Amino acid sequence: MREDAAPVVAQSAHLELDGVVSGYGQIMAIKGITLQVQTGEIVALIGANGAGKSTTLRTISGLLRPRSGRIGFEGERIDAVAPHKIVSRGISHVPEGRAIFSRLTVRENLEMGAFQRTDRAGIEADLDRVVGIFPRLRERLKQDGGTLSGGEQQMLAIGRALMARPRLLLMDEPSMGLSPVLVETIFNTIIDINRNGTTILLVEQNAAMALQVATRGYVLESGAIALEASAAELRASDLVRKTYLGEV
Amino acid sequence: MEQWIQLTIDGITLGGVYAVIALGYTLVYGVLRMINFAHGELFMMGAFGGFYTLDAFENHTTMNDSLPSLTIALAIFAGMGTSVILAILMERLAYRPLRHAPRLAPLISAIGVSILLRNLMLRWTNARRQVFPQVFPRGSIEIGDVNVTYIRIFLVALSILFMLLLYIFIQRTKTGTAIRAVAEDRDTAALMGIDVDRTIVLTFVSGAALAGAAGVCYAMYTTNAAAGMGFLPGIKAFTAAVLGGIGSVPGAMFGGYFLGLSESYSTKLIGAQYKDVVAFVLLVLVLIFRPWGFFGKREDRRA
Ligand SMILES: Nc1ncnc2c1ncn2[C@@H]1O[C@H](COP(=O)(O)OP(=O)(O)O)[C@@H](O)[C@H]1O
Ligand SMILES: [Mg+2]
């Protein structure tokens, strides 16, 4: 499918959720979400704790199966596709809280990111590229993932997702628990990844940062979309300023 | 002195068998947080797989005589194949449907599978011990004043070989790494593109292959196979896995040898009739004082 050394350029990433209902057992955590992500965009999904942001991402990546509604990616339905097959379709998910394999080495973590790929040379090249983006990982390739600091784990989680060469990257609160300097680094990386052709759906509680890098955004409240607008409009809206940017 | 050397050799022989079986418990526990109580029956069925294969070749004595190593290899592979096929069926029919059920459900299912297999074989063999064909060359070598039979040397070497192979598989291959990833975090493993169901099956298959090989070798060693033969070694290997820290591969290996040697020395120190009790006393002690075992990590013991 892919050329070994092809640059990571998006072809036609296009994600569409249409009336998606999903949750856990009896609990419906998202209640009919409709949203689109166009090729090349960074779209922010913001909302308070418990609004259903993570549930939305987990449903897109197939960990949860929607109760109803449909999810399309690059023109094909993916809402009944197993999570490992969604990865091979071009979607990678950086989960909330990093979810590093703590007993696998940093290198093994990165290799697991490329699990579906068989192009050895390409995998090695991408591993080099990732440690080029995050030089701190290079020195720690042989260390167990569990020995990394929070910031390094976030770098590893992002790098690991890139190892699959995704066309769409789902990121769940990459700034969580990081120092302001590290948040800055991570967000700069997000912009770089996007410039290199990966479409991004970015979930954040840090709405200020998210709306700085995003082109458009959605505000999620209690499992439903409350607002949809360009990032600039959202930054200016009363609801967002009062509730999510902490302005009075 | 010779007696102690002899006991040590006994302990290492038996310990290797326990260790190889214990790996199956620990691998499956690692990915599913479940004790496969039917694992001892995979050991037993493996022995019968080897037995019936040799039985089918019984008249071809020329083959046995001229090529004992080929016959032995054939029996071991047949035992491994039998256990592997059974393990695949077991996982698919008895455990996978209960993947999201309360934790007790697959445990009870495993006990059910164990009882079922044992009784099927009781019926099939009319509850008789089957004399395992004498395929292994008799004889022994002298190490100092101590006599070591060929089969013993073979057993010790083979168990080390199998453990080494398993260790390389788990630590050095992509599939092995995926097994470790699934053991640590199933959802995240799926997000990497790992087929979690397939990886779980492969884990069962690895454990079953070891159990099947161990079953055949144990039957060659004890010169018989019986429907109940999986019970004691199974529960002792389980003890070994817990001793080492269930979920830990080096732990299972350590636990196997520790238990084998403890049992062996106890025959001299306490008396042969208490040999089987030692395992259970050790199990109880570990469960009380160090339930995560010697190599296990404390947080691994979360409910
Ligand atoms: N594993 C789970 N089981 C049951 N309920 C859950 C689970 N995970 C999240 N929830 C519930 O679903 C809702 C949405 O959660 P989540 O998607 O994690 O929100 P967010 O990511 O926006 O903070 C919350 O009410 C939460 O309590
Ligand atoms: Mg969340």
XYZ file of C-alpha atoms and ligand atoms in Angstrom:
579
model
C 0.000 0.000 0.000
C 2.603 2.516 1.076
C 5.894 3.287 -0.553
C 8.732 2.550 1.794
C 10.268 5.967 2.009
C 7.242 7.984 0.986
C 6.918 11.281 2.808
C 4.173 11.415 5.370
C 1.658 13.316 3.310
C -2.048 13.077 3.773
C -4.065 12.010 0.795
C -7.691 12.563 1.642
C -8.149 12.337 5.400
C -11.692 13.153 6.095
C -13.512 12.114 9.205
C -17.208 12.385 9.645
C -19.355 11.544 12.650
C -23.067 11.535 12.138
C -25.380 11.238 15.136
C -22.978 9.004 17.037
C -24.289 7.616 20.336
C -21.850 5.663 22.470
C -21.010 4.808 26.055
C -20.399 2.135 28.651
C -23.058 -0.436 29.483
C -26.136 1.479 30.508
C -24.335 4.813 30.519
C -24.641 6.865 27.353
C -21.621 9.121 27.475
C -22.125 10.737 24.069
C -25.620 11.346 22.821
C -25.666 11.958 19.116
C -22.488 13.686 18.026
C -22.117 15.093 14.545
C -18.782 16.533 13.493
C -16.413 16.672 10.544
C -12.685 16.965 10.184
C -11.387 18.025 6.782
C -8.107 16.924 5.304
C -5.195 18.903 6.691
C -7.083 20.500 9.560
C -6.393 20.630 13.257
C -9.779 20.451 14.902
C -10.089 21.010 18.643
C -12.667 19.221 20.739
C -12.954 21.017 24.053
C -15.177 20.497 27.039
C -15.202 20.015 30.774
C -14.124 16.860 32.554
C -16.670 14.129 31.881
C -18.177 15.830 28.824
C -17.488 12.793 26.654
C -14.328 13.841 24.787
C -12.392 10.651 25.437
C -15.448 8.556 24.723
C -15.721 10.247 21.332
C -12.119 9.373 20.463
C -12.449 5.821 21.793
C -15.493 5.345 19.619
C -13.718 6.638 16.511
C -10.782 4.320 17.057
C -13.056 1.334 17.550
C -12.471 0.608 21.245
C -16.151 1.366 21.746
C -18.806 0.476 19.234
C -21.398 3.199 18.647
C -24.907 2.390 19.800
C -26.212 4.266 16.793
C -25.052 6.756 14.203
C -22.273 6.384 11.669
C -18.579 7.147 11.406
C -16.960 7.627 8.038
C -13.274 7.942 7.204
C -12.022 8.736 3.721
C -15.419 7.865 2.353
C -15.800 4.477 4.038
C -17.774 3.502 7.109
C -15.576 2.441 9.977
C -18.042 2.186 12.841
C -18.074 -1.620 12.834
C -14.374 -2.079 12.171
C -12.119 -3.629 14.848
C -9.633 -1.221 16.456
C -6.526 -2.932 15.058
C -7.942 -2.608 11.551
C -8.763 1.042 12.047
C -5.059 1.613 12.640
C -4.238 0.087 9.277
C -6.804 2.365 7.664
C -4.743 5.346 8.750
C -6.032 6.496 12.132
C -3.796 6.573 15.214
C -4.898 7.437 18.708
C -2.710 8.934 21.423
C -4.715 7.908 24.469
C -5.449 9.978 27.546
C -2.762 9.577 30.201
C -0.190 8.422 27.583
C -0.734 4.695 28.236
C 2.911 3.849 27.672
C 3.774 0.160 27.982
C 5.839 0.612 31.112
C 7.549 -2.791 30.948
C 8.445 -2.495 27.292
C 11.508 -0.509 26.352
C 11.133 2.828 24.622
C 12.252 1.191 21.397
C 9.730 -1.627 21.809
C 6.993 0.917 22.471
C 7.860 2.635 19.199
C 8.012 -0.677 17.354
C 4.566 -1.595 18.656
C 3.325 1.649 17.112
C 4.383 0.228 13.758
C 2.887 -3.201 14.485
C 0.844 -3.394 11.272
C 3.739 -2.439 9.073
C 6.121 -4.908 7.485
C 8.481 -2.494 5.711
C 11.471 -2.900 7.993
C 13.565 -0.215 6.379
C 10.679 2.226 6.522
C 10.071 1.450 10.187
C 13.739 2.056 11.037
C 13.651 5.319 9.084
C 10.528 6.465 10.929
C 12.054 5.474 14.254
C 14.979 7.706 13.379
C 12.598 10.472 12.407
C 10.701 10.188 15.705
C 13.831 10.335 17.847
C 14.849 13.253 15.675
C 11.658 15.059 16.687
C 12.123 14.023 20.335
C 15.875 13.789 20.975
C 15.261 12.906 24.615
C 13.851 9.583 23.479
C 17.001 8.726 21.555
C 19.083 8.449 24.731
C 16.420 6.330 26.347
C 15.650 3.788 23.645
C 16.795 0.883 25.793
C 15.103 2.045 28.986
C 11.741 0.714 30.097
C 8.866 3.030 29.248
C 7.929 3.177 32.918
C 11.174 4.928 33.809
C 10.390 8.011 31.703
C 9.151 11.312 33.110
C 5.635 12.519 32.299
C 6.821 14.762 29.496
C 8.991 12.054 27.975
C 6.079 9.622 28.162
C 3.924 12.085 26.249
C 6.628 12.385 23.604
C 6.815 8.618 23.419
C 3.038 8.325 23.127
C 2.997 10.780 20.239
C 6.043 9.229 18.603
C 4.535 5.777 18.952
C 1.350 6.922 17.211
C 3.417 8.460 14.387
C 5.136 5.121 13.829
C 1.927 3.894 12.188
C 2.188 6.741 9.641
C -1.346 7.895 10.319
C -3.244 10.237 8.047
C -5.475 11.159 10.970
C -4.122 11.547 14.484
C -6.471 11.533 17.467
C -4.872 13.166 20.510
C -6.427 12.984 23.959
C -5.237 15.746 26.280
C -1.558 15.767 25.323
C -0.911 18.678 27.685
C -2.302 16.971 30.757
C -0.016 17.201 33.775
C 2.877 18.847 31.909
C 4.817 21.968 32.859
C 4.107 25.107 30.776
C 7.434 24.757 28.974
C 6.674 21.165 28.014
C 3.143 22.089 26.951
C 4.701 24.630 24.613
C 7.053 21.985 23.188
C 4.257 19.493 22.684
C 1.999 22.008 20.967
C 4.808 23.101 18.653
C 5.280 19.460 17.752
C 1.574 19.124 17.057
C 1.792 22.037 14.620
C 4.820 20.444 12.944
C 3.124 17.087 12.596
C 0.149 18.801 11.017
C 2.358 20.806 8.640
C 3.896 17.543 7.535
C 0.489 16.451 6.361
C -1.269 14.692 9.225
C -4.806 15.739 10.019
C -5.424 16.105 13.743
C -8.409 15.856 16.031
C -7.227 17.340 19.301
C -9.057 16.836 22.582
C -8.078 19.289 25.277
C -9.138 20.709 28.572
C -6.521 23.365 28.000
C -8.856 25.265 25.673
C -6.591 28.287 25.351
C -3.742 26.242 23.895
C -5.994 24.078 21.773
C -7.713 27.048 20.174
C -4.356 28.625 19.397
C -3.242 25.736 17.215
C -6.598 24.606 15.837
C -8.335 25.837 12.723
C -11.795 24.950 13.978
C -13.289 23.645 17.171
C -16.257 21.986 18.793
C -17.440 22.486 22.346
C -18.778 19.347 23.968
C -21.152 19.556 26.914
C -22.670 16.505 28.628
C -22.198 14.320 25.615
C -23.559 16.704 23.008
C -22.057 19.379 20.754
C -22.901 22.771 22.226
C -20.990 24.939 19.803
C -19.107 24.647 16.543
C -17.055 27.444 15.006
C -13.676 28.534 13.757
C -11.023 28.696 16.436
C -11.003 32.500 16.284
C -14.750 32.689 16.753
C -14.622 30.262 19.643
C -11.896 32.279 21.337
C -14.148 35.312 21.070
C -17.374 33.653 22.160
C -18.789 34.407 25.595
C -19.470 30.771 26.442
C -15.935 29.683 25.716
C -14.325 32.690 27.372
C -16.297 32.283 30.586
C -16.399 28.522 30.850
C -13.213 27.290 29.249
C -10.770 30.171 29.149
C -11.458 31.232 32.718
C -12.099 34.841 31.791
C -14.721 36.845 33.576
C 26.967 -36.901 49.979
C 26.037 -38.950 46.877
C 22.572 -39.003 48.249
C 22.360 -35.215 48.236
C 23.701 -35.055 44.729
C 21.120 -37.616 43.719
C 18.366 -35.574 45.365
C 19.569 -32.438 43.620
C 19.464 -34.182 40.274
C 15.957 -35.449 41.050
C 14.894 -31.960 42.026
C 16.289 -30.363 38.890
C 14.626 -32.980 36.708
C 11.230 -32.536 38.282
C 11.711 -28.804 38.667
C 12.316 -28.404 34.952
C 9.029 -30.162 34.234
C 7.200 -27.945 36.746
C 8.825 -24.858 35.292
C 7.818 -25.700 31.743
C 4.203 -26.284 32.815
C 4.223 -23.221 35.064
C 5.075 -21.021 32.079
C 1.678 -21.845 30.606
C -0.133 -20.668 33.718
C 1.883 -17.504 33.924
C 1.547 -16.570 30.240
C -2.212 -16.975 30.214
C -2.524 -15.170 33.518
C -0.448 -12.359 32.062
C -2.819 -11.633 29.197
C -6.166 -12.597 30.750
C -5.661 -12.290 34.530
C -7.135 -15.745 34.694
C -5.863 -19.061 36.001
C -6.377 -21.730 33.368
C -7.272 -24.567 35.697
C -7.476 -26.878 32.695
C -3.782 -26.389 31.967
C -2.868 -29.633 33.777
C -5.249 -31.425 31.423
C -3.413 -29.969 28.427
C -0.326 -31.662 29.873
C -2.252 -34.917 30.240
C -3.802 -34.720 26.762
C -0.383 -34.025 25.308
C 0.884 -37.235 26.904
C -1.977 -39.147 25.334
C -1.394 -37.477 21.990
C 2.139 -38.853 22.125
C 0.950 -42.200 23.422
C -1.614 -42.852 20.693
C 0.764 -41.704 18.001
C 3.369 -44.200 19.213
C 0.644 -46.800 19.581
C -0.243 -46.373 15.934
C 3.379 -47.032 15.054
C 3.710 -49.938 17.450
C 4.099 -52.591 14.801
C 6.794 -50.646 13.082
C 9.298 -51.741 15.648
C 12.016 -51.430 13.086
C 11.511 -47.695 13.193
C 11.784 -47.627 16.965
C 14.873 -49.712 16.933
C 16.683 -48.005 14.156
C 15.635 -44.423 14.809
C 14.753 -43.880 18.472
C 15.424 -40.160 18.233
C 12.958 -39.797 15.388
C 10.327 -41.737 17.316
C 10.852 -39.583 20.382
C 10.640 -36.395 18.338
C 7.484 -37.658 16.665
C 5.857 -38.385 20.025
C 6.777 -34.963 21.388
C 5.480 -33.119 18.330
C 2.265 -35.139 18.414
C 1.803 -34.241 22.077
C 2.438 -30.581 21.372
C 0.005 -30.618 18.459
C -2.713 -32.275 20.533
C -2.403 -29.754 23.339
C -2.252 -26.810 20.956
C -5.424 -27.815 19.124
C -7.211 -28.374 22.418
C -6.036 -25.040 23.769
C -7.359 -23.224 20.699
C -10.740 -24.921 21.118
C -10.736 -24.282 24.860
C -10.038 -20.573 24.433
C -12.594 -20.153 21.679
C -15.422 -22.137 23.261
C -14.973 -21.843 27.009
C -13.092 -18.617 27.710
C -13.592 -16.061 24.954
C -17.390 -15.928 25.334
C -16.771 -15.007 28.980
C -14.173 -12.313 28.281
C -16.423 -9.575 29.616
C -18.142 -11.611 32.303
C -17.242 -11.253 35.996
C -13.779 -12.608 36.783
C -15.096 -15.706 38.493
C -16.943 -16.944 35.394
C -13.951 -17.998 33.258
C -12.344 -19.592 36.324
C -15.379 -21.779 36.840
C -15.456 -22.493 33.137
C -11.803 -23.597 33.352
C -12.570 -25.959 36.201
C -15.416 -27.327 34.083
C -13.116 -27.906 31.118
C -10.620 -29.632 33.394
C -13.240 -32.015 34.799
C -14.631 -32.658 31.333
C -11.289 -33.567 29.780
C -10.247 -35.750 32.678
C -13.513 -37.678 32.593
C -13.464 -38.041 28.849
C -10.056 -39.639 29.122
C -11.122 -41.804 32.072
C -13.898 -43.142 29.946
C -11.763 -43.519 26.838
C -9.078 -45.451 28.709
C -11.555 -47.320 30.915
C -9.771 -45.674 33.813
C -6.661 -47.723 33.163
C -3.124 -46.506 33.148
C -1.603 -46.897 29.725
C 1.901 -48.220 29.667
C 3.917 -45.764 27.660
C 5.983 -47.486 24.943
C 9.587 -47.801 25.913
C 11.064 -45.630 23.213
C 13.776 -43.986 25.204
C 17.094 -45.833 25.292
C 17.673 -47.328 28.715
C 20.946 -46.782 30.415
C 22.731 -44.258 32.470
C 26.005 -42.535 32.989
C 28.061 -42.340 36.153
C 28.884 -38.943 37.521
C 31.190 -39.748 40.391
C 29.257 -42.256 42.427
C 25.932 -41.047 41.166
C 23.926 -42.771 38.498
C 22.070 -40.540 36.071
C 19.748 -42.155 33.576
C 19.686 -40.946 29.978
C 16.051 -39.983 30.204
C 16.836 -37.719 33.121
C 19.588 -35.937 31.269
C 17.244 -35.619 28.318
C 14.488 -34.168 30.495
C 16.786 -31.628 32.108
C 18.249 -30.549 28.769
C 14.919 -30.404 26.994
C 13.237 -28.315 29.656
C 16.103 -25.843 29.565
C 15.905 -25.747 25.777
C 12.159 -25.120 25.797
C 12.472 -22.376 28.383
C 15.190 -20.731 26.355
C 13.081 -20.885 23.211
C 10.106 -19.420 25.019
C 12.217 -16.675 26.516
C 13.571 -15.707 23.104
C 10.069 -15.807 21.635
C 8.635 -13.543 24.341
C 11.552 -11.131 24.569
C 12.931 -10.960 21.068
C 10.137 -11.422 18.556
C 7.458 -8.999 17.443
C 4.689 -11.431 18.420
C 6.279 -11.940 21.833
C 6.465 -8.204 22.358
C 2.807 -7.959 21.362
C 1.980 -10.597 23.993
C 3.737 -8.456 26.601
C 1.921 -5.362 25.351
C -1.473 -7.080 25.553
C -0.584 -8.329 29.035
C 0.085 -4.798 30.154
C -2.768 -2.894 28.501
C -5.167 -4.583 26.151
C -6.905 -1.446 24.848
C -3.703 0.388 24.117
C -2.344 -2.714 22.414
C -5.387 -2.646 20.128
C -4.685 1.025 19.374
C -1.225 -0.024 18.166
C -2.857 -2.248 15.567
C -2.343 -5.451 17.533
C -5.086 -8.032 17.035
C -5.783 -8.711 20.694
C -7.883 -11.854 20.177
C -5.236 -13.405 17.976
C -2.518 -12.515 20.467
C -4.465 -14.150 23.285
C -4.849 -17.312 21.202
C -1.108 -17.307 20.516
C -0.469 -17.040 24.229
C -2.606 -20.114 24.880
C -0.856 -21.890 22.021
C 2.611 -21.160 23.437
C 1.655 -22.432 26.877
C -0.062 -25.486 25.427
C 2.900 -26.412 23.247
C 5.095 -26.432 26.332
C 2.547 -28.410 28.344
C 2.130 -30.980 25.564
C 5.864 -31.521 25.254
C 6.171 -31.774 29.021
C 3.311 -34.294 29.111
C 4.970 -36.632 26.624
C 8.352 -36.393 28.344
C 6.833 -36.942 31.753
C 4.978 -40.008 30.461
C 8.194 -41.373 28.972
C 9.898 -40.768 32.298
C 7.208 -42.364 34.452
C 6.526 -44.952 31.710
C 2.791 -44.461 31.800
C -0.051 -42.148 30.920
C -3.326 -41.815 32.792
C -6.358 -39.558 32.777
C -5.509 -38.234 36.219
C -1.836 -37.587 35.513
C -2.345 -33.866 34.932
C -3.754 -33.117 38.339
C -0.745 -33.141 40.653
C 1.856 -31.794 38.228
C -0.708 -29.185 37.168
C -1.401 -27.950 40.641
C 2.275 -28.072 41.557
C 3.229 -26.085 38.490
C 0.538 -23.612 39.443
C 2.189 -23.405 42.862
C 5.519 -22.845 41.127
C 4.021 -20.013 39.056
C 2.617 -18.371 42.194
C 5.913 -18.847 44.033
C 7.768 -17.048 41.287
C 5.085 -14.409 40.910
C 2.264 -15.239 38.563
C 2.544 -13.335 35.308
C 6.333 -13.365 35.481
C 8.199 -15.592 33.017
C 11.489 -15.756 34.969
C 9.336 -16.240 38.077
C 7.745 -19.381 36.670
C 11.159 -20.808 35.820
C 12.540 -20.015 39.238
C 9.406 -21.306 40.972
C 9.564 -24.591 39.081
C 13.127 -25.368 40.140
C 12.556 -24.086 43.653
C 9.596 -26.379 44.082
C 11.302 -29.356 42.438
C 14.312 -29.060 44.720
C 12.199 -28.432 47.825
C 10.185 -31.542 47.112
C 13.240 -33.601 46.449
C 15.131 -32.541 49.592
C 12.015 -32.949 51.696
C 11.894 -36.652 50.884
C 15.117 -36.986 52.858
C 14.490 -34.343 55.498
C 10.848 -35.007 56.301
C 10.009 -38.258 54.611
C 8.941 -39.333 51.141
C 5.311 -39.665 52.145
C 5.123 -35.895 52.714
C 6.576 -34.969 49.351
C 3.289 -33.747 47.874
C 2.420 -31.779 50.970
C 5.490 -29.573 50.587
C 4.090 -27.894 47.494
C 0.890 -26.959 49.226
C 2.540 -25.738 52.387
C 4.745 -23.524 50.228
C 1.697 -22.289 48.325
C -0.110 -21.356 51.502
C 2.962 -19.648 52.953
C 3.531 -17.592 49.818
C -0.116 -16.625 49.570
C -0.048 -15.414 53.156
C 3.302 -13.621 53.252
C 4.177 -12.677 49.695
C 1.194 -13.180 47.401
C 2.919 -11.433 44.499
C 5.663 -14.073 44.640
C 9.400 -13.648 44.320
C 9.538 -12.026 40.898
C 6.057 -10.561 40.643
C 5.431 -6.882 41.084
C 3.211 -5.781 43.856
C 0.878 -3.729 41.692
C 0.386 -6.756 39.487
C -1.775 -8.236 42.153
C -4.568 -5.731 41.757
C -7.985 -7.319 41.594
N -15.019 3.054 31.621
C -16.124 3.770 31.912
N -17.191 3.169 32.460
C -18.304 3.852 32.755
N -18.450 5.166 32.571
C -17.424 5.829 32.040
C -16.205 5.176 31.682
N -15.365 6.095 31.179
C -16.025 7.269 31.213
N -17.259 7.126 31.720
C -18.260 8.163 31.894
O -18.586 8.702 30.628
C -18.687 10.089 30.683
C -17.745 10.736 29.696
O -16.431 10.426 30.066
P -15.186 10.827 29.177
O -15.489 10.542 27.765
O -14.001 10.170 29.777
O -15.121 12.395 29.415
P -13.956 13.435 29.132
O -12.907 12.751 28.339
O -14.622 14.542 28.371
O -13.467 13.900 30.453
C -18.421 10.504 32.130
O -19.662 10.691 32.785
C -17.688 9.319 32.690
O -17.971 9.171 34.055
Mg -10.979 12.398 28.879
